[in-house]
Amino acid sequence: VIEIGQPEHSVVTTCAYCGVGCSFKAEMRGEELVRMVPWKDGQANRGHSCVKGRFAYGYSTHKDRILNPMIREKISDPWREVTWEEAYAHVAAEFRRIQYQYGRDSVGGITSSRCTNEETYLVQKLVRAGFGNNNVDTCARVCHSPTGYGLGQAFGTSAGTQNFDSVEFTDVAVIIGANPTDGHPVFGSRLKKRLREGAKLIVIDPRRTDIVRSPHVEASYHLPLKPGTNVAILTSIAHVIVTEGLANEAFIRERCDWSEYEDWASFVAEPYHSPEATEAYTGVPADLVRGAARLFATGGNGAIYYGLGVTEHSQGSTTVMAIANLAMVTGNIGRPGVGVNPLRGQNNVQGSCDMGSFPHELPGYRHVSDDATRETFEKLWGVEISSEPGLRIPNMLDAAVDGTFKGIYIQGEDILQSDPDTKHVAAGLAAMECVVVHDLFLNETANYAHVFLPGSTFLEKDGTFTNAERRINRVRKVMTPKNGYADWEVTQKLAQAMGMNWNYRHPSEIMDEIAATTPSFALVSYDYLEKMGSVQWPCNEKHPEGSPIMHVDGFVRGKGKFIRTEYVATDERTGPRFPLLLTTGRILSQYNVGAQTRRTDNVVWHAEDRLEIHPHDAEQRGIRDGDWIRLASRAGETTLRSLITDRVAPGVVYTTFHHPTTQANVITTDFSDWATNCPEYKVTAVQVMPSNGP
Ligand code: SF4
């Protein structure tokens, strides 16, 4: 029997894991968190939760947390604990020295999709106003940056179109490159409920995920495509819709540019886009594609949900645009039950993008070359902002290797473990003169750091997170920061040390500044959030109660834009040496690189990553279930144990990436999305062979 103390008070806050953004009551006894109880009035979760939000909070008090700032001259030196004041002064002096020596653009920053909107806003402000350049990027670079680009092009705004409630009106759901049962469990449950009520399901995924067939739920169609062929499949579906006369022409004439539609329709109607023609390289039988296309076009309200299996490809942005095309050609935009719905991985990946974390965009997705937008911030901040886009994360690393980029401030992000081509990331970090890591733990990136600034958990701060449905949820401080300061306070102190006159007394004042400068947040304030519970942006005079569904009367860009989506095969090819294709994903109990969940009791549910391999491929290689195997690609190799299953098709292998020993990114290539540089994590040619273990 485990004796749990009785709570003395509770505070409502928001889960710090996935993009569903569940609300919880943190039940406290003094400074001790007794338990997390899903909040029945939570507008994103309505009293539901998963094992991560419910149980995986122990990392906040884990012994591995670093609570004092540390400095070292060289990365081979031991760490030396210093006072906060010494750390701030040291970072300020180093960044100024580097800029004096190598130029204004030789430093930059990375924001975190795990931190609050207010903290992210401050990091991009520090870079733009303090460093004087636009060298700021976010970890969304490696996940949903193609969503930002693709939806921005097609609809005019870089966000999902619906609220989660919308699923209750869906008749046909398409899931492509996502596994909501594991990745977004509370939304996955709502979707399954709708499916049990009779809605139809189409799954486009190389792997037979749980939702394809589970108790009382069976997909009408599972299209098990070869990894890397999303664009071909989606364009083939469009081909069937157009050539069989299933397009919603009334919607298109009213809401889209008709001449662009005609051009696109003639493109997709080309015979080489037919399911019969694409079958040879997608691996999906033509009759399945035709059946799925007819169901989606004629089955009533059609909604498309997608995840990183769409974006993390060399054609990630093209795939997002192909999804937008399908929604428009069937008229599935602008009402409940339909829409284009990116399932965001991290709790605040939507927010970090909203807050101007990209090197080409100021808060609210406004390009740095836009004079009026720059002027708004210049007047308020009292600085001149560069109209030139800055460096993306991969460009920063390239420039570091080339010797022109020398200093970086990384908040809440472990680029050495999460970014592709680990050797190149390490080389870039090693070439810098001042790497500042601001995090909870000495993560892998900290091996290359000169300064470590202790971070705070979501339990130790006030702020807001924005979930996958654009819902701005309050994060409320439930305990005193173990390290002494919330992350926004640390960034402010750094800015002050660099000579900037920042005097925010509370994150609510940062949100007031965001609202004053960003039209889609114009009415957002902590008082308003208290009154409304939460709001979905845009929240302004035109939409005072927020916007659960976007593009209701017209697209943000005016007319919806059909864009040709030509399939281009990835440069990553299989061959005799590397005959299998590796793709990756997550498991329910763990989160991303596992920095948090591995430091909780959730680790008992998933103590290691294993390689899923089809029985046929395993037998050919003499591999039995649970054997150690060597997984090798052109980039590198690693060792893990096998899991033999027909969830994956012959020729495809799959692993999760929650444990650092898996070293998944030693295997992945440096190919990336043509528009955004989002890495192609989801397609790697590999060989698998028996091994004696690590
Ligand atoms: Fe909700 Fe996601 Fe947190 Fe689970 S991980 S409790 S689904 S926000």
XYZ file of C-alpha atoms and ligand atoms in Angstrom:
702
model
C 0.000 0.000 0.000
C 1.400 3.371 -0.973
C 0.442 6.073 1.446
C -0.246 9.350 -0.290
C -0.383 12.493 1.788
C -3.529 14.592 1.692
C -3.255 17.769 -0.348
C -3.708 21.130 1.304
C -4.439 23.167 -1.791
C -4.502 22.839 -5.559
C -3.549 24.948 -8.568
C -4.890 24.518 -12.108
C -2.153 24.406 -14.730
C -1.322 22.858 -18.114
C 0.545 19.668 -18.993
C 4.075 20.225 -20.270
C 4.188 17.275 -22.652
C 2.253 16.988 -25.930
C 0.336 19.492 -28.028
C -3.075 18.438 -26.701
C -2.502 20.781 -23.755
C -4.499 19.030 -21.021
C -5.428 20.993 -17.910
C -4.596 19.504 -14.507
C -5.163 20.336 -10.894
C -1.778 20.114 -9.219
C -2.636 19.013 -5.688
C -0.059 20.304 -3.238
C 1.011 19.911 0.346
C 3.218 22.893 1.017
C 5.933 22.731 -1.656
C 5.325 19.034 -2.306
C 3.309 17.953 -5.357
C 1.042 15.187 -4.112
C -0.647 14.305 -7.415
C -1.800 15.633 -10.774
C -5.542 15.302 -11.321
C -6.968 15.888 -14.799
C -9.216 18.942 -14.551
C -12.823 18.293 -15.504
C -13.279 21.846 -16.782
C -10.149 21.740 -18.954
C -11.294 22.943 -22.359
C -8.830 20.763 -24.274
C -9.212 17.561 -22.243
C -12.521 17.718 -20.302
C -11.231 15.691 -17.399
C -9.157 13.187 -19.368
C -5.403 12.650 -19.377
C -2.701 10.151 -20.276
C 0.117 8.491 -18.355
C 2.566 11.242 -19.149
C 0.618 14.207 -17.784
C -0.859 12.180 -14.929
C 2.258 10.483 -13.606
C 5.429 11.748 -15.288
C 6.175 14.845 -13.193
C 8.863 13.331 -10.949
C 11.628 14.788 -13.113
C 10.945 18.165 -11.495
C 12.519 16.948 -8.256
C 14.972 14.475 -9.788
C 18.486 14.401 -8.350
C 19.967 15.069 -11.804
C 18.626 18.608 -11.854
C 21.360 21.219 -11.828
C 20.462 24.062 -9.496
C 23.480 26.379 -9.663
C 25.001 28.135 -12.696
C 28.309 26.754 -13.908
C 31.121 28.021 -16.113
C 34.216 26.520 -17.701
C 36.775 28.080 -20.020
C 37.192 25.053 -22.275
C 34.841 22.109 -22.727
C 37.613 19.814 -21.505
C 37.736 21.696 -18.168
C 35.673 20.653 -15.157
C 32.581 22.740 -14.390
C 32.934 25.490 -11.781
C 29.867 26.633 -9.834
C 29.403 30.412 -9.866
C 26.825 32.918 -8.657
C 24.016 33.945 -10.992
C 25.524 37.439 -11.214
C 28.890 36.036 -12.297
C 27.210 33.834 -14.885
C 25.199 36.711 -16.389
C 28.226 38.995 -16.479
C 30.337 36.266 -18.068
C 27.802 35.498 -20.824
C 27.268 39.202 -21.570
C 31.017 39.839 -21.762
C 31.617 36.788 -23.956
C 28.826 37.584 -26.413
C 29.960 41.212 -26.689
C 33.577 40.088 -27.178
C 32.572 37.649 -29.889
C 30.483 40.251 -31.692
C 33.317 42.798 -31.455
C 35.802 40.249 -32.781
C 33.724 38.402 -35.412
C 30.849 40.716 -36.222
C 27.253 41.298 -35.174
C 25.942 38.152 -36.870
C 28.352 35.745 -35.165
C 25.915 34.907 -32.334
C 22.325 33.665 -32.081
C 19.748 31.849 -29.988
C 17.414 28.872 -29.990
C 14.009 28.971 -28.317
C 12.219 26.008 -26.800
C 8.831 24.560 -27.635
C 8.713 23.326 -24.039
C 8.970 26.803 -22.545
C 6.120 29.295 -22.253
C 5.042 31.804 -24.876
C 6.385 34.588 -22.695
C 9.803 32.935 -22.338
C 10.016 32.267 -26.056
C 9.055 35.847 -26.835
C 11.862 37.074 -24.594
C 14.520 34.880 -26.237
C 13.649 36.146 -29.721
C 13.570 39.688 -28.335
C 17.002 39.183 -26.775
C 18.389 38.038 -30.129
C 16.727 40.782 -32.177
C 17.094 43.679 -29.767
C 20.181 42.592 -27.800
C 22.284 40.724 -30.346
C 21.018 42.939 -33.187
C 20.325 40.193 -35.713
C 17.627 37.677 -36.636
C 19.670 34.563 -35.818
C 16.894 32.960 -33.806
C 15.354 29.595 -34.495
C 13.261 27.060 -32.682
C 13.196 23.322 -32.216
C 10.079 23.447 -34.433
C 12.691 23.622 -37.188
C 13.072 19.866 -36.805
C 9.371 19.030 -36.540
C 6.584 21.301 -37.782
C 8.340 24.048 -39.747
C 6.830 22.612 -42.992
C 3.386 23.065 -41.438
C 4.137 26.733 -40.986
C 5.317 27.103 -44.548
C 2.781 24.883 -46.301
C -0.360 26.143 -44.567
C 0.899 29.706 -44.815
C 1.139 29.311 -48.593
C -2.228 27.606 -49.059
C -4.437 29.331 -46.480
C -2.469 32.356 -45.310
C -1.826 31.302 -41.742
C 0.534 28.806 -40.186
C -1.797 26.885 -37.917
C -4.360 24.110 -37.756
C -7.844 25.084 -38.808
C -9.995 23.375 -36.153
C -10.610 22.875 -32.461
C -10.556 19.369 -30.978
C -14.340 19.495 -30.415
C -14.681 19.559 -34.186
C -13.954 15.828 -34.350
C -17.407 15.155 -32.922
C -18.867 16.268 -36.291
C -16.433 14.339 -38.478
C -17.777 11.633 -40.788
C -14.480 10.593 -42.390
C -11.139 11.071 -40.638
C -7.863 10.750 -42.491
C -4.766 10.170 -40.363
C -1.504 10.509 -42.206
C 1.931 10.196 -40.618
C 0.573 10.353 -37.081
C -0.105 7.902 -34.298
C -2.517 9.713 -31.979
C -2.975 6.746 -29.650
C 0.654 7.085 -28.553
C 1.572 10.633 -29.529
C -1.614 12.567 -28.623
C -3.511 10.125 -26.427
C -6.344 12.301 -25.162
C -7.210 13.451 -28.657
C -6.696 9.865 -29.889
C -9.358 8.715 -27.414
C -11.813 11.337 -28.627
C -11.227 10.295 -32.199
C -11.747 6.625 -31.323
C -15.007 7.525 -29.588
C -16.207 9.228 -32.776
C -15.142 6.183 -34.798
C -17.090 3.893 -32.468
C -20.103 6.124 -33.161
C -19.788 5.279 -36.844
C -17.349 7.733 -38.444
C -15.055 6.179 -41.047
C -11.260 6.120 -40.896
C -8.523 6.193 -43.512
C -4.949 5.684 -42.242
C -1.979 6.501 -44.456
C 1.103 5.142 -42.709
C 3.917 2.681 -43.489
C 3.223 1.020 -40.143
C -0.012 -0.599 -38.915
C -0.507 1.716 -35.969
C -2.839 0.855 -33.127
C -5.725 2.877 -34.519
C -5.820 0.863 -37.762
C -7.278 -2.027 -35.805
C -8.153 -1.894 -32.124
C -11.173 -3.002 -30.082
C -14.333 -1.670 -31.756
C -12.336 0.424 -34.225
C -11.200 -0.668 -37.663
C -10.003 1.611 -40.421
C -11.946 1.391 -43.680
C -8.658 1.828 -45.489
C -5.047 1.470 -44.418
C -2.660 2.624 -47.141
C 0.733 1.173 -46.050
C 2.860 3.335 -48.291
C 6.588 3.067 -48.728
C 8.293 5.702 -46.524
C 8.938 8.863 -48.507
C 6.005 8.628 -50.936
C 3.399 10.793 -49.174
C 3.199 13.313 -52.002
C 2.640 10.593 -54.597
C -0.220 9.028 -52.605
C -1.933 12.359 -51.862
C -1.660 13.506 -55.460
C -3.058 10.157 -56.560
C -6.039 10.637 -54.251
C -6.541 14.086 -55.786
C -6.316 12.489 -59.248
C -9.227 10.183 -58.440
C -11.320 13.022 -57.005
C -10.776 15.269 -60.015
C -11.023 12.679 -62.786
C -14.096 10.996 -61.304
C -15.950 14.328 -61.013
C -15.948 14.337 -57.190
C -14.526 17.863 -56.718
C -16.689 20.321 -54.788
C -16.790 22.946 -57.522
C -19.283 25.196 -55.744
C -16.909 25.565 -52.782
C -13.904 26.037 -55.032
C -15.586 28.739 -57.140
C -16.649 30.644 -54.043
C -13.583 30.256 -51.833
C -10.538 29.581 -54.028
C -8.796 31.043 -57.031
C -10.552 29.257 -59.887
C -7.814 29.678 -62.464
C -5.254 28.244 -60.034
C -7.642 25.389 -59.400
C -7.969 24.675 -63.116
C -4.216 24.629 -63.497
C -3.853 22.294 -60.524
C -6.725 20.052 -61.665
C -5.146 19.554 -65.083
C -1.866 18.718 -63.317
C -3.318 16.074 -61.005
C -5.419 14.622 -63.841
C -2.272 13.601 -65.712
C -2.288 9.804 -66.143
C 1.056 9.452 -64.387
C -0.662 10.526 -61.144
C -3.254 7.736 -61.309
C -3.199 5.123 -58.521
C -2.379 2.489 -61.120
C 0.711 4.456 -62.177
C 1.948 5.318 -58.665
C 1.402 1.836 -57.229
C 4.780 0.710 -58.506
C 6.703 3.074 -56.213
C 4.278 3.778 -53.355
C 3.621 0.084 -52.841
C -0.088 0.752 -52.222
C -2.561 -1.211 -54.362
C -4.477 1.120 -56.694
C -7.898 -0.100 -55.571
C -7.133 0.963 -51.987
C -6.203 4.474 -53.142
C -9.314 4.748 -55.301
C -11.543 3.509 -52.495
C -10.018 5.912 -49.962
C -10.358 8.857 -52.364
C -14.029 8.120 -53.040
C -14.776 7.717 -49.357
C -13.093 10.997 -48.442
C -14.799 12.950 -51.240
C -18.294 11.582 -50.735
C -18.467 10.485 -47.099
C -19.633 13.770 -45.519
C -17.492 15.943 -43.280
C -13.871 15.004 -43.939
C -11.058 15.955 -41.556
C -7.350 15.373 -42.063
C -5.036 14.885 -39.058
C -1.306 14.625 -39.542
C 1.958 14.471 -37.654
C 5.686 14.302 -38.126
C 5.332 11.456 -40.621
C 4.226 14.250 -42.958
C 6.630 17.023 -42.112
C 9.962 15.268 -41.490
C 10.672 14.533 -45.139
C 12.551 16.183 -47.957
C 9.097 17.009 -49.341
C 7.539 17.900 -45.980
C 6.252 21.304 -47.086
C 4.966 19.853 -50.363
C 3.065 17.195 -48.422
C 1.415 19.831 -46.225
C 0.341 21.699 -49.357
C -0.995 18.453 -50.876
C -3.112 17.966 -47.740
C -4.416 21.533 -48.053
C -5.291 20.826 -51.714
C -7.340 17.779 -50.672
C -9.249 19.763 -48.053
C -10.052 22.514 -50.559
C -10.987 20.289 -53.499
C -13.548 18.521 -51.311
C -14.768 21.712 -49.599
C -13.675 20.437 -46.205
C -12.663 23.751 -44.632
C -14.386 26.322 -42.453
C -17.002 24.415 -40.442
C -17.127 21.828 -37.647
C -16.018 18.290 -38.506
C -13.577 19.129 -41.290
C -10.240 20.879 -41.744
C -6.500 20.406 -41.728
C -5.189 19.499 -38.307
C -1.480 19.213 -37.565
C -1.010 17.221 -34.355
C 1.765 19.147 -32.643
C 4.366 17.126 -30.826
C 5.523 19.424 -28.057
C 3.322 21.275 -25.619
C 4.143 24.702 -27.013
C 5.391 24.128 -30.537
C 2.464 26.186 -31.849
C 3.295 28.947 -29.385
C 7.010 29.008 -30.071
C 6.238 29.508 -33.770
C 3.585 32.151 -32.990
C 6.086 34.113 -30.889
C 8.540 34.943 -33.682
C 11.037 32.160 -33.158
C 11.828 31.818 -36.844
C 14.709 33.803 -38.336
C 12.455 35.304 -41.007
C 9.403 36.122 -38.889
C 8.509 38.479 -36.078
C 5.703 37.465 -33.670
C 2.443 36.721 -35.460
C 4.118 35.239 -38.580
C 5.052 38.637 -40.059
C 8.122 38.710 -42.246
C 11.098 40.694 -41.023
C 11.173 42.533 -44.340
C 7.755 44.062 -43.619
C 8.489 47.708 -42.746
C 5.300 48.366 -40.767
C 5.801 45.302 -38.553
C 9.440 46.111 -37.880
C 8.481 49.670 -37.042
C 5.986 48.457 -34.413
C 8.709 46.562 -32.572
C 11.428 49.138 -33.193
C 9.361 51.862 -31.534
C 8.582 49.715 -28.523
C 12.040 48.196 -28.105
C 13.997 51.318 -29.035
C 16.292 49.478 -31.449
C 16.657 48.964 -35.161
C 15.666 45.479 -36.369
C 17.392 43.905 -39.331
C 15.154 43.379 -42.365
C 17.306 40.416 -43.413
C 16.265 36.919 -42.283
C 18.792 35.370 -39.935
C 20.288 31.882 -39.793
C 18.335 28.687 -39.255
C 19.758 26.080 -36.843
C 21.494 24.053 -39.595
C 22.891 27.268 -41.084
C 24.209 28.310 -37.663
C 25.999 24.968 -37.356
C 27.397 25.226 -40.896
C 28.620 28.753 -40.174
C 30.200 27.554 -36.918
C 32.135 24.869 -38.773
C 33.164 27.548 -41.292
C 34.384 29.764 -38.436
C 31.917 32.661 -38.738
C 29.392 31.753 -36.019
C 30.834 31.683 -32.509
C 28.228 31.997 -29.770
C 24.792 30.576 -29.020
C 22.178 30.749 -26.245
C 20.084 27.545 -26.225
C 17.020 27.522 -24.006
C 15.369 24.184 -23.194
C 16.619 22.242 -26.182
C 19.094 19.390 -26.692
C 20.197 19.817 -30.284
C 22.948 17.224 -30.033
C 20.378 14.525 -29.346
C 17.385 15.825 -31.271
C 18.872 17.232 -34.473
C 20.031 15.160 -37.431
C 23.584 14.260 -38.326
C 24.978 14.161 -34.789
C 28.594 14.360 -35.955
C 27.955 17.655 -37.739
C 26.065 19.114 -34.757
C 28.974 18.165 -32.497
C 31.488 19.705 -34.902
C 29.475 22.948 -35.028
C 29.160 23.189 -31.251
C 32.830 22.332 -30.733
C 33.844 25.151 -33.074
C 32.002 27.832 -31.051
C 33.634 29.957 -28.359
C 30.610 30.447 -26.113
C 27.842 27.858 -25.947
C 25.256 28.694 -23.273
C 22.866 25.877 -22.355
C 19.845 26.855 -20.251
C 18.160 23.613 -19.206
C 17.031 21.405 -16.344
C 19.710 18.764 -16.784
C 23.224 18.477 -18.149
C 21.926 17.229 -21.479
C 24.004 15.914 -24.371
C 24.447 19.420 -25.840
C 25.872 20.561 -22.496
C 28.913 18.387 -23.211
C 29.903 21.214 -25.566
C 28.759 24.101 -23.342
C 30.910 26.752 -21.690
C 28.094 28.061 -19.512
C 25.244 26.136 -17.947
C 22.242 28.095 -16.640
C 19.789 25.978 -14.593
C 16.261 25.960 -15.957
C 12.876 25.772 -14.257
C 10.033 23.300 -14.790
C 6.463 24.135 -15.826
C 5.486 23.694 -12.172
C 7.746 26.564 -11.155
C 6.522 29.345 -13.394
C 3.614 31.418 -14.610
C 2.944 31.774 -18.299
C 0.954 30.334 -21.185
C 1.251 27.404 -23.609
C -0.572 27.316 -26.955
C -1.781 23.873 -27.948
C -2.347 22.258 -31.350
C -5.795 23.858 -31.692
C -4.340 27.374 -31.104
C -5.706 27.360 -27.557
C -3.806 29.644 -25.188
C -3.815 27.905 -21.811
C -2.547 29.332 -18.555
C 0.448 27.745 -16.874
C 0.395 28.544 -13.165
C 3.235 28.421 -10.703
C 2.593 25.721 -8.117
C 5.968 25.710 -6.362
C 9.038 27.869 -5.898
C 11.700 27.344 -8.585
C 14.253 24.878 -7.227
C 16.984 26.823 -9.003
C 15.721 30.147 -7.694
C 14.420 31.663 -10.942
C 11.877 30.958 -13.659
C 13.336 30.837 -17.165
C 11.830 34.204 -18.167
C 13.643 35.819 -15.249
C 16.959 34.310 -16.344
C 16.571 35.629 -19.902
C 15.626 39.050 -18.517
C 18.727 39.111 -16.288
C 20.886 38.174 -19.261
C 19.356 41.005 -21.274
C 19.967 43.429 -18.416
C 23.581 42.289 -18.195
C 23.878 43.105 -21.886
C 22.670 46.622 -21.165
C 18.998 46.336 -22.011
C 16.405 48.131 -19.983
C 13.958 45.270 -19.322
C 11.851 45.411 -16.191
C 9.071 42.849 -16.459
C 7.732 42.133 -13.001
C 5.520 39.207 -14.015
C 4.901 37.186 -17.220
C 1.502 38.886 -17.520
C 3.382 42.054 -18.500
C 5.161 40.139 -21.260
C 1.794 38.918 -22.528
C 0.540 42.503 -22.488
C 3.449 43.426 -24.763
C 2.674 40.486 -27.061
C -0.961 41.600 -27.270
C 0.054 45.189 -28.006
C 2.302 44.153 -30.895
C 0.592 41.082 -32.368
C -2.881 41.522 -33.938
C -3.910 37.868 -33.534
C -3.315 38.187 -29.745
C -4.772 41.698 -29.360
C -7.334 40.845 -26.653
C -5.275 38.240 -24.817
C -4.345 39.075 -21.248
C -4.070 37.076 -18.036
C -7.276 38.691 -16.773
C -9.099 37.698 -19.950
C -7.745 34.143 -19.757
C -8.922 33.972 -16.151
C -12.392 34.981 -17.264
C -12.577 32.756 -20.366
C -10.600 29.751 -19.085
C -8.629 29.824 -22.337
C -8.979 31.335 -25.815
C -7.989 30.261 -29.302
C -6.216 32.840 -31.435
C -7.005 34.958 -33.377
C -8.499 36.714 -30.370
C -9.041 40.357 -31.201
C -11.805 42.879 -31.846
C -13.066 40.873 -34.808
C -13.017 37.637 -32.800
C -13.457 38.703 -29.171
C -14.142 35.200 -27.929
C -11.327 33.663 -29.965
C -11.527 31.465 -33.056
C -12.271 27.764 -32.554
C -12.436 27.310 -36.336
C -10.540 29.328 -38.900
C -11.304 30.303 -42.506
C -15.064 30.228 -41.853
C -16.085 32.953 -44.303
C -12.896 33.231 -46.302
C -9.264 32.242 -46.097
C -6.891 34.471 -44.170
C -4.978 35.021 -47.416
C -8.203 35.829 -49.323
C -8.689 33.035 -51.856
C -7.444 29.548 -51.021
C -4.448 28.630 -53.155
C -4.124 25.317 -54.996
C -0.461 24.467 -55.447
C 1.009 21.849 -57.782
C 2.661 19.134 -55.756
C 5.041 17.184 -57.945
C 6.399 14.055 -56.286
C 10.184 14.018 -56.164
C 11.779 10.902 -54.732
C 14.129 11.495 -51.812
C 17.837 11.252 -52.521
C 18.013 8.657 -49.771
C 17.837 5.386 -51.733
C 17.928 1.763 -50.767
C 20.478 -0.499 -52.440
C 22.363 -3.747 -51.890
C 24.272 -2.369 -48.869
C 21.268 -0.678 -47.257
C 18.161 -2.513 -48.483
C 15.661 -1.560 -45.734
C 13.937 1.740 -44.941
C 13.975 2.945 -41.336
C 11.218 5.167 -39.999
C 10.696 6.381 -36.414
C 7.977 7.296 -33.911
C 6.976 7.520 -30.252
C 5.429 5.391 -27.568
C 2.672 6.382 -25.135
C 4.610 6.471 -21.880
C 7.653 8.379 -23.168
C 8.211 11.817 -24.608
C 10.677 12.834 -27.315
C 14.310 12.264 -26.335
C 13.110 11.203 -22.890
C 14.978 13.849 -20.883
C 11.909 14.259 -18.671
C 10.023 10.949 -18.831
C 13.116 8.781 -18.380
C 13.559 10.557 -15.038
C 10.139 9.389 -13.846
C 8.531 6.068 -12.980
C 7.132 5.932 -16.539
C 10.418 4.355 -17.519
C 9.098 1.015 -16.227
C 6.727 0.948 -19.225
C 9.454 1.484 -21.785
C 12.943 0.812 -20.555
C 14.553 0.645 -24.008
C 13.917 1.423 -27.665
C 13.671 -1.652 -29.897
C 13.795 -2.132 -33.631
C 10.570 -3.424 -35.162
C 11.317 -5.752 -38.069
C 9.009 -7.909 -40.193
C 9.248 -11.706 -39.581
C 10.348 -12.245 -43.184
C 13.237 -9.755 -42.936
C 14.223 -11.101 -39.524
C 14.276 -14.697 -40.708
C 16.398 -13.795 -43.737
C 18.987 -12.354 -41.340
C 18.813 -15.064 -38.686
C 17.400 -12.638 -36.128
C 15.108 -13.841 -33.327
C 12.787 -11.696 -31.245
C 14.775 -9.813 -28.585
C 18.179 -10.448 -30.199
C 20.753 -7.682 -30.233
C 21.089 -6.265 -33.713
C 23.380 -3.783 -35.438
C 21.539 -1.043 -37.322
C 23.701 0.683 -39.911
C 23.122 3.476 -42.429
C 25.386 5.539 -44.675
C 25.653 8.053 -41.778
C 26.544 5.717 -38.911
C 25.502 2.726 -36.852
C 24.061 1.790 -33.494
C 23.005 -1.272 -31.541
C 19.617 -2.155 -30.089
C 17.370 -5.163 -29.637
C 14.849 -6.492 -32.129
C 11.079 -6.728 -31.914
C 9.692 -9.000 -34.601
C 6.239 -7.885 -35.746
C 4.100 -7.657 -38.854
C 3.062 -4.117 -37.843
C 5.775 -3.102 -40.290
C 5.785 -4.274 -43.896
C 8.649 -6.279 -45.344
C 11.398 -3.857 -46.279
C 10.515 -1.374 -43.525
C 11.934 -1.190 -39.989
C 10.881 1.127 -37.192
C 12.148 2.357 -33.848
C 11.350 4.869 -31.140
C 13.991 7.386 -30.056
C 13.393 7.980 -26.366
C 16.695 6.659 -25.019
C 20.053 8.329 -25.746
C 21.729 4.925 -26.106
C 19.598 4.321 -29.205
C 21.431 7.166 -30.948
C 18.765 7.323 -33.648
C 20.260 10.496 -35.070
C 23.620 8.875 -35.607
C 21.742 6.845 -38.218
C 19.654 9.583 -39.887
C 20.879 11.478 -42.918
C 21.366 15.199 -43.459
C 18.676 15.442 -46.162
C 15.983 17.980 -45.328
C 12.802 19.656 -46.509
C 13.464 21.840 -49.536
C 11.594 24.835 -48.088
C 12.347 24.801 -44.370
C 15.355 22.544 -43.748
C 13.226 20.301 -41.534
C 15.313 17.101 -41.384
C 14.228 13.968 -43.180
C 14.072 11.808 -40.058
C 11.432 9.478 -41.430
C 13.341 7.861 -44.299
C 16.764 6.295 -43.876
C 18.162 3.407 -45.889
C 19.605 0.875 -43.456
C 20.930 -2.618 -43.040
C 20.181 -4.786 -40.014
C 22.384 -7.637 -38.884
C 22.831 -9.782 -35.780
C 25.105 -8.417 -33.080
C 26.557 -9.466 -29.737
C 25.272 -6.308 -28.104
C 26.695 -2.885 -27.353
Fe -2.684 15.444 -22.292
Fe -0.677 15.201 -24.008
Fe -0.215 15.704 -21.410
Fe -1.087 13.305 -22.200
S 0.880 14.232 -22.720
S -1.833 14.478 -20.444
S -2.480 13.871 -23.890
S -1.235 17.055 -22.874
